[in-house]
């Protein structure tokens, strides 16, 4: 799929109350683009009733546009959910002036003027009061109010014998940032249940997330404590030992990052990952980084980090320019990273360390061949990241990278702060065989296991304490 074209969570066109279509590129449907004999939707394919809720398929975003009536805006995405396509997520972009966002399921003929969870067979999670409404039930949940950046997931646990058209009772599951928060049995009506969103406040915005992975609560409970191993998860979801990429995967600004809670130590000096699904491009990296490493940078790209990248087999050490190092890695390969500590190694405290997330340079994106200008820079980005649509970078994203490159760097040795004194050897393995090592200066607070991902559908299994280490 062309990286500049978005994916909608479910094929088909949405039914919306008071909707208008915001013109954008063609929509690439998951299960084939044929819709009523057309290759892609266009404004005339959408039923336009007024101008209340707008839909931009460029980034799969719904947003509420008020009118004089002040009524709710409702969006229903058809067709109904089925086995194999039983889960979706919606990210809260903005809660507007007040809450009143509901995310859930509704039959295709649900009223377009009534909040979800009030009538019929609809059921929905309310963002403002953390309550599930639907089918004559109101269930307050013991969780915090949702805020921008949170991902609300809704899924149906279909039985093995489920047949479309049967009025069958199935468990409906709600998740918050990948973790189950509520489950209830709901009767699936004859016409099924479709993903749905309702809004009622100016400024509200919700982004649908496509190709979401879903593990049941029972599966997560097998290794439930694994989630506590991670201090930071940006555009990455965790299910037991499995990390899955949850970002857009369109530009270099869409890096997903997972950083462990504890640094490597002489007692725990090695960790591994297995590539379960390489995704579209296998932009998977394993390495070590300083605490609070920039969340939108692959490990190895900025100082205070070192990493082995699966897609090209290169090693990156505090720079966007990689060096030839080892073989490329593919599905089923196990990549490992560890530190050879000196015998007298003692980890410093965090005090006195001044790490600034926005300081650093991705050197591969410097202009080495002429005057500094946006077009030249983007051409170089396109060469270094051929499968990513770097030309889709927004002005803010581009200026963010530009400002980082123009900032004065702190003195460095081997890509880390000069203030670090302890020198160690970092080594990497592939399928149990050591492929090389590099000498680096370790930050005072230590090196933290860090994993980066950048293309759709990437999934890895991580073992932070393998016996083979």
PDB file of N, CA and C in Angstrom, residues 378-439:
ATOM      1  N   UNK A 378      14.217  17.113   2.231  1.00  0.00           N
ATOM      2  CA  UNK A 378      13.224  16.061   2.053  1.00  0.00           C
ATOM      3  C   UNK A 378      13.678  15.043   1.015  1.00  0.00           C
ATOM      4  N   UNK A 379      14.398  15.498  -0.025  1.00  0.00           N
ATOM      5  CA  UNK A 379      14.938  14.549  -0.995  1.00  0.00           C
ATOM      6  C   UNK A 379      15.887  13.570  -0.323  1.00  0.00           C
ATOM      7  N   UNK A 380      16.729  14.083   0.609  1.00  0.00           N
ATOM      8  CA  UNK A 380      17.654  13.199   1.310  1.00  0.00           C
ATOM      9  C   UNK A 380      16.891  12.249   2.224  1.00  0.00           C
ATOM     10  N   UNK A 381      15.864  12.759   2.876  1.00  0.00           N
ATOM     11  CA  UNK A 381      15.048  11.892   3.726  1.00  0.00           C
ATOM     12  C   UNK A 381      14.417  10.795   2.900  1.00  0.00           C
ATOM     13  N   UNK A 382      13.951  11.145   1.717  1.00  0.00           N
ATOM     14  CA  UNK A 382      13.305  10.154   0.868  1.00  0.00           C
ATOM     15  C   UNK A 382      14.285   9.065   0.459  1.00  0.00           C
ATOM     16  N   UNK A 383      15.557   9.433   0.228  1.00  0.00           N
ATOM     17  CA  UNK A 383      16.559   8.447  -0.141  1.00  0.00           C
ATOM     18  C   UNK A 383      16.866   7.505   1.012  1.00  0.00           C
ATOM     19  N   UNK A 384      16.960   8.053   2.220  1.00  0.00           N
ATOM     20  CA  UNK A 384      17.306   7.243   3.384  1.00  0.00           C
ATOM     21  C   UNK A 384      16.122   6.469   3.929  1.00  0.00           C
ATOM     22  N   UNK A 385      14.906   6.880   3.589  1.00  0.00           N
ATOM     23  CA  UNK A 385      13.698   6.234   4.105  1.00  0.00           C
ATOM     24  C   UNK A 385      12.741   6.013   2.943  1.00  0.00           C
ATOM     25  N   UNK A 386      13.171   5.197   1.955  1.00  0.00           N
ATOM     26  CA  UNK A 386      12.471   5.109   0.686  1.00  0.00           C
ATOM     27  C   UNK A 386      11.050   4.606   0.806  1.00  0.00           C
ATOM     28  N   UNK A 387      10.750   3.822   1.841  1.00  0.00           N
ATOM     29  CA  UNK A 387       9.404   3.266   1.954  1.00  0.00           C
ATOM     30  C   UNK A 387       8.478   4.159   2.762  1.00  0.00           C
ATOM     31  N   UNK A 388       8.996   5.255   3.311  1.00  0.00           N
ATOM     32  CA  UNK A 388       8.170   6.174   4.091  1.00  0.00           C
ATOM     33  C   UNK A 388       7.902   7.423   3.262  1.00  0.00           C
ATOM     34  N   UNK A 389       6.695   7.946   3.384  1.00  0.00           N
ATOM     35  CA  UNK A 389       6.351   9.140   2.632  1.00  0.00           C
ATOM     36  C   UNK A 389       6.811  10.369   3.405  1.00  0.00           C
ATOM     37  N   UNK A 390       8.080  10.711   3.270  1.00  0.00           N
ATOM     38  CA  UNK A 390       8.615  11.831   4.036  1.00  0.00           C
ATOM     39  C   UNK A 390       8.015  13.154   3.582  1.00  0.00           C
ATOM     40  N   UNK A 391       7.475  13.197   2.373  1.00  0.00           N
ATOM     41  CA  UNK A 391       6.884  14.443   1.896  1.00  0.00           C
ATOM     42  C   UNK A 391       5.545  14.731   2.570  1.00  0.00           C
ATOM     43  N   UNK A 392       5.014  13.776   3.328  1.00  0.00           N
ATOM     44  CA  UNK A 392       3.784  13.987   4.078  1.00  0.00           C
ATOM     45  C   UNK A 392       4.046  14.596   5.446  1.00  0.00           C
ATOM     46  N   UNK A 393       5.304  14.904   5.771  1.00  0.00           N
ATOM     47  CA  UNK A 393       5.596  15.562   7.041  1.00  0.00           C
ATOM     48  C   UNK A 393       4.881  16.908   7.093  1.00  0.00           C
ATOM     49  N   UNK A 394       4.180  17.146   8.187  1.00  0.00           N
ATOM     50  CA  UNK A 394       3.535  18.439   8.362  1.00  0.00           C
ATOM     51  C   UNK A 394       4.599  19.503   8.620  1.00  0.00           C
ATOM     52  N   UNK A 395       4.180  20.759   8.550  1.00  0.00           N
ATOM     53  CA  UNK A 395       5.118  21.846   8.827  1.00  0.00           C
ATOM     54  C   UNK A 395       5.667  21.744  10.247  1.00  0.00           C
ATOM     55  N   UNK A 396       4.787  21.395  11.198  1.00  0.00           N
ATOM     56  CA  UNK A 396       5.239  21.280  12.588  1.00  0.00           C
ATOM     57  C   UNK A 396       6.259  20.166  12.741  1.00  0.00           C
ATOM     58  N   UNK A 397       5.998  19.010  12.079  1.00  0.00           N
ATOM     59  CA  UNK A 397       6.927  17.889  12.182  1.00  0.00           C
ATOM     60  C   UNK A 397       8.271  18.239  11.546  1.00  0.00           C
ATOM     61  N   UNK A 398       8.216  18.893  10.404  1.00  0.00           N
ATOM     62  CA  UNK A 398       9.460  19.271   9.738  1.00  0.00           C
ATOM     63  C   UNK A 398      10.247  20.279  10.567  1.00  0.00           C
ATOM     64  N   UNK A 399       9.559  21.286  11.092  1.00  0.00           N
ATOM     65  CA  UNK A 399      10.241  22.290  11.904  1.00  0.00           C
ATOM     66  C   UNK A 399      10.827  21.671  13.165  1.00  0.00           C
ATOM     67  N   UNK A 400      10.150  20.620  13.694  1.00  0.00           N
ATOM     68  CA  UNK A 400      10.665  19.936  14.880  1.00  0.00           C
ATOM     69  C   UNK A 400      12.014  19.311  14.577  1.00  0.00           C
ATOM     70  N   UNK A 401      12.117  18.613  13.426  1.00  0.00           N
ATOM     71  CA  UNK A 401      13.393  18.015  13.051  1.00  0.00           C
ATOM     72  C   UNK A 401      14.424  19.098  12.734  1.00  0.00           C
ATOM     73  N   UNK A 402      13.975  20.166  12.075  1.00  0.00           N
ATOM     74  CA  UNK A 402      14.884  21.234  11.702  1.00  0.00           C
ATOM     75  C   UNK A 402      15.477  21.906  12.930  1.00  0.00           C
ATOM     76  N   UNK A 403      14.645  22.183  13.921  1.00  0.00           N
ATOM     77  CA  UNK A 403      15.128  22.861  15.124  1.00  0.00           C
ATOM     78  C   UNK A 403      16.122  21.999  15.869  1.00  0.00           C
ATOM     79  N   UNK A 404      15.920  20.684  15.861  1.00  0.00           N
ATOM     80  CA  UNK A 404      16.855  19.795  16.546  1.00  0.00           C
ATOM     81  C   UNK A 404      18.207  19.793  15.859  1.00  0.00           C
ATOM     82  N   UNK A 405      18.201  19.868  14.529  1.00  0.00           N
ATOM     83  CA  UNK A 405      19.468  19.850  13.812  1.00  0.00           C
ATOM     84  C   UNK A 405      20.235  21.155  13.995  1.00  0.00           C
ATOM     85  N   UNK A 406      19.519  22.254  14.190  1.00  0.00           N
ATOM     86  CA  UNK A 406      20.182  23.541  14.296  1.00  0.00           C
ATOM     87  C   UNK A 406      20.628  23.866  15.707  1.00  0.00           C
ATOM     88  N   UNK A 407      20.131  23.095  16.709  1.00  0.00           N
ATOM     89  CA  UNK A 407      20.539  23.348  18.085  1.00  0.00           C
ATOM     90  C   UNK A 407      21.997  22.952  18.290  1.00  0.00           C
ATOM     91  N   UNK A 408      22.653  23.637  19.177  1.00  0.00           N
ATOM     92  CA  UNK A 408      24.047  23.325  19.490  1.00  0.00           C
ATOM     93  C   UNK A 408      24.113  22.024  20.255  1.00  0.00           C
ATOM     94  N   UNK A 409      24.960  21.136  19.807  1.00  0.00           N
ATOM     95  CA  UNK A 409      25.101  19.843  20.466  1.00  0.00           C
ATOM     96  C   UNK A 409      25.962  19.961  21.707  1.00  0.00           C
ATOM     97  N   UNK A 410      25.684  19.081  22.657  1.00  0.00           N
ATOM     98  CA  UNK A 410      26.578  18.956  23.789  1.00  0.00           C
ATOM     99  C   UNK A 410      27.787  18.136  23.358  1.00  0.00           C
ATOM    100  N   UNK A 411      28.952  18.364  23.950  1.00  0.00           N
ATOM    101  CA  UNK A 411      30.129  17.568  23.598  1.00  0.00           C
ATOM    102  C   UNK A 411      29.836  16.091  23.775  1.00  0.00           C
ATOM    103  N   UNK A 412      30.322  15.289  22.819  1.00  0.00           N
ATOM    104  CA  UNK A 412      30.012  13.869  22.841  1.00  0.00           C
ATOM    105  C   UNK A 412      31.263  13.030  22.643  1.00  0.00           C
ATOM    106  N   UNK A 413      31.190  11.829  23.134  1.00  0.00           N
ATOM    107  CA  UNK A 413      32.179  10.804  22.830  1.00  0.00           C
ATOM    108  C   UNK A 413      31.399   9.563  22.435  1.00  0.00           C
ATOM    109  N   UNK A 414      31.620   9.079  21.202  1.00  0.00           N
ATOM    110  CA  UNK A 414      30.913   7.898  20.725  1.00  0.00           C
ATOM    111  C   UNK A 414      29.413   8.054  20.860  1.00  0.00           C
ATOM    112  N   UNK A 415      28.900   9.247  20.631  1.00  0.00           N
ATOM    113  CA  UNK A 415      27.468   9.427  20.618  1.00  0.00           C
ATOM    114  C   UNK A 415      26.829   9.607  21.965  1.00  0.00           C
ATOM    115  N   UNK A 416      27.608   9.732  23.053  1.00  0.00           N
ATOM    116  CA  UNK A 416      27.019   9.963  24.369  1.00  0.00           C
ATOM    117  C   UNK A 416      27.695  11.155  25.017  1.00  0.00           C
ATOM    118  N   UNK A 417      27.170  11.606  26.163  1.00  0.00           N
ATOM    119  CA  UNK A 417      27.710  12.775  26.843  1.00  0.00           C
ATOM    120  C   UNK A 417      29.158  12.554  27.277  1.00  0.00           C
ATOM    121  N   UNK A 418      29.954  13.623  27.215  1.00  0.00           N
ATOM    122  CA  UNK A 418      31.324  13.535  27.689  1.00  0.00           C
ATOM    123  C   UNK A 418      31.381  13.318  29.192  1.00  0.00           C
ATOM    124  N   UNK A 419      30.296  13.709  29.875  1.00  0.00           N
ATOM    125  CA  UNK A 419      30.292  13.564  31.322  1.00  0.00           C
ATOM    126  C   UNK A 419      30.337  12.120  31.769  1.00  0.00           C
ATOM    127  N   UNK A 420      29.945  11.198  30.881  1.00  0.00           N
ATOM    128  CA  UNK A 420      29.980   9.792  31.247  1.00  0.00           C
ATOM    129  C   UNK A 420      31.428   9.314  31.277  1.00  0.00           C
ATOM    130  N   UNK A 421      31.801   8.549  32.288  1.00  0.00           N
ATOM    131  CA  UNK A 421      33.192   8.155  32.476  1.00  0.00           C
ATOM    132  C   UNK A 421      33.433   6.674  32.231  1.00  0.00           C
ATOM    133  N   UNK A 422      32.441   5.833  32.482  1.00  0.00           N
ATOM    134  CA  UNK A 422      32.641   4.393  32.396  1.00  0.00           C
ATOM    135  C   UNK A 422      32.534   3.936  30.949  1.00  0.00           C
ATOM    136  N   UNK A 423      33.527   3.185  30.516  1.00  0.00           N
ATOM    137  CA  UNK A 423      33.548   2.665  29.159  1.00  0.00           C
ATOM    138  C   UNK A 423      33.198   1.182  29.196  1.00  0.00           C
ATOM    139  N   UNK A 424      32.267   0.777  28.334  1.00  0.00           N
ATOM    140  CA  UNK A 424      31.829  -0.618  28.296  1.00  0.00           C
ATOM    141  C   UNK A 424      31.780  -1.080  26.847  1.00  0.00           C
ATOM    142  N   UNK A 425      31.682  -2.401  26.685  1.00  0.00           N
ATOM    143  CA  UNK A 425      31.481  -2.982  25.366  1.00  0.00           C
ATOM    144  C   UNK A 425      30.019  -3.417  25.249  1.00  0.00           C
ATOM    145  N   UNK A 426      29.333  -2.897  24.241  1.00  0.00           N
ATOM    146  CA  UNK A 426      27.964  -3.313  23.932  1.00  0.00           C
ATOM    147  C   UNK A 426      28.039  -4.311  22.786  1.00  0.00           C
ATOM    148  N   UNK A 427      27.413  -5.468  22.949  1.00  0.00           N
ATOM    149  CA  UNK A 427      27.463  -6.498  21.913  1.00  0.00           C
ATOM    150  C   UNK A 427      26.051  -6.843  21.450  1.00  0.00           C
ATOM    151  N   UNK A 428      25.973  -7.359  20.226  1.00  0.00           N
ATOM    152  CA  UNK A 428      24.694  -7.741  19.636  1.00  0.00           C
ATOM    153  C   UNK A 428      24.780  -9.169  19.106  1.00  0.00           C
ATOM    154  N   UNK A 429      23.655  -9.873  19.164  1.00  0.00           N
ATOM    155  CA  UNK A 429      23.592 -11.249  18.680  1.00  0.00           C
ATOM    156  C   UNK A 429      22.445 -11.406  17.691  1.00  0.00           C
ATOM    157  N   UNK A 430      22.565 -12.438  16.867  1.00  0.00           N
ATOM    158  CA  UNK A 430      21.489 -12.839  15.962  1.00  0.00           C
ATOM    159  C   UNK A 430      21.377 -14.349  16.017  1.00  0.00           C
ATOM    160  N   UNK A 431      20.229 -14.820  16.457  1.00  0.00           N
ATOM    161  CA  UNK A 431      19.964 -16.255  16.589  1.00  0.00           C
ATOM    162  C   UNK A 431      21.041 -16.958  17.415  1.00  0.00           C
ATOM    163  N   UNK A 432      21.440 -16.303  18.508  1.00  0.00           N
ATOM    164  CA  UNK A 432      22.366 -16.907  19.455  1.00  0.00           C
ATOM    165  C   UNK A 432      23.828 -16.730  19.143  1.00  0.00           C
ATOM    166  N   UNK A 433      24.147 -16.127  18.004  1.00  0.00           N
ATOM    167  CA  UNK A 433      25.543 -15.927  17.613  1.00  0.00           C
ATOM    168  C   UNK A 433      25.916 -14.449  17.717  1.00  0.00           C
ATOM    169  N   UNK A 434      27.021 -14.162  18.390  1.00  0.00           N
ATOM    170  CA  UNK A 434      27.470 -12.775  18.504  1.00  0.00           C
ATOM    171  C   UNK A 434      27.956 -12.284  17.149  1.00  0.00           C
ATOM    172  N   UNK A 435      27.445 -11.136  16.718  1.00  0.00           N
ATOM    173  CA  UNK A 435      27.825 -10.620  15.405  1.00  0.00           C
ATOM    174  C   UNK A 435      28.773  -9.430  15.497  1.00  0.00           C
ATOM    175  N   UNK A 436      28.959  -8.890  16.691  1.00  0.00           N
ATOM    176  CA  UNK A 436      29.895  -7.782  16.841  1.00  0.00           C
ATOM    177  C   UNK A 436      29.658  -7.009  18.122  1.00  0.00           C
ATOM    178  N   UNK A 437      30.580  -6.106  18.404  1.00  0.00           N
ATOM    179  CA  UNK A 437      30.456  -5.274  19.596  1.00  0.00           C
ATOM    180  C   UNK A 437      31.079  -3.914  19.324  1.00  0.00           C
ATOM    181  N   UNK A 438      30.689  -2.941  20.147  1.00  0.00           N
ATOM    182  CA  UNK A 438      31.220  -1.592  20.036  1.00  0.00           C
ATOM    183  C   UNK A 438      31.536  -1.062  21.430  1.00  0.00           C
ATOM    184  N   UNK A 439      32.603  -0.267  21.519  1.00  0.00           N
ATOM    185  CA  UNK A 439      32.983   0.340  22.786  1.00  0.00           C
ATOM    186  C   UNK A 439      32.305   1.705  22.906  1.00  0.00           C
TER     187      UNK A 439
END
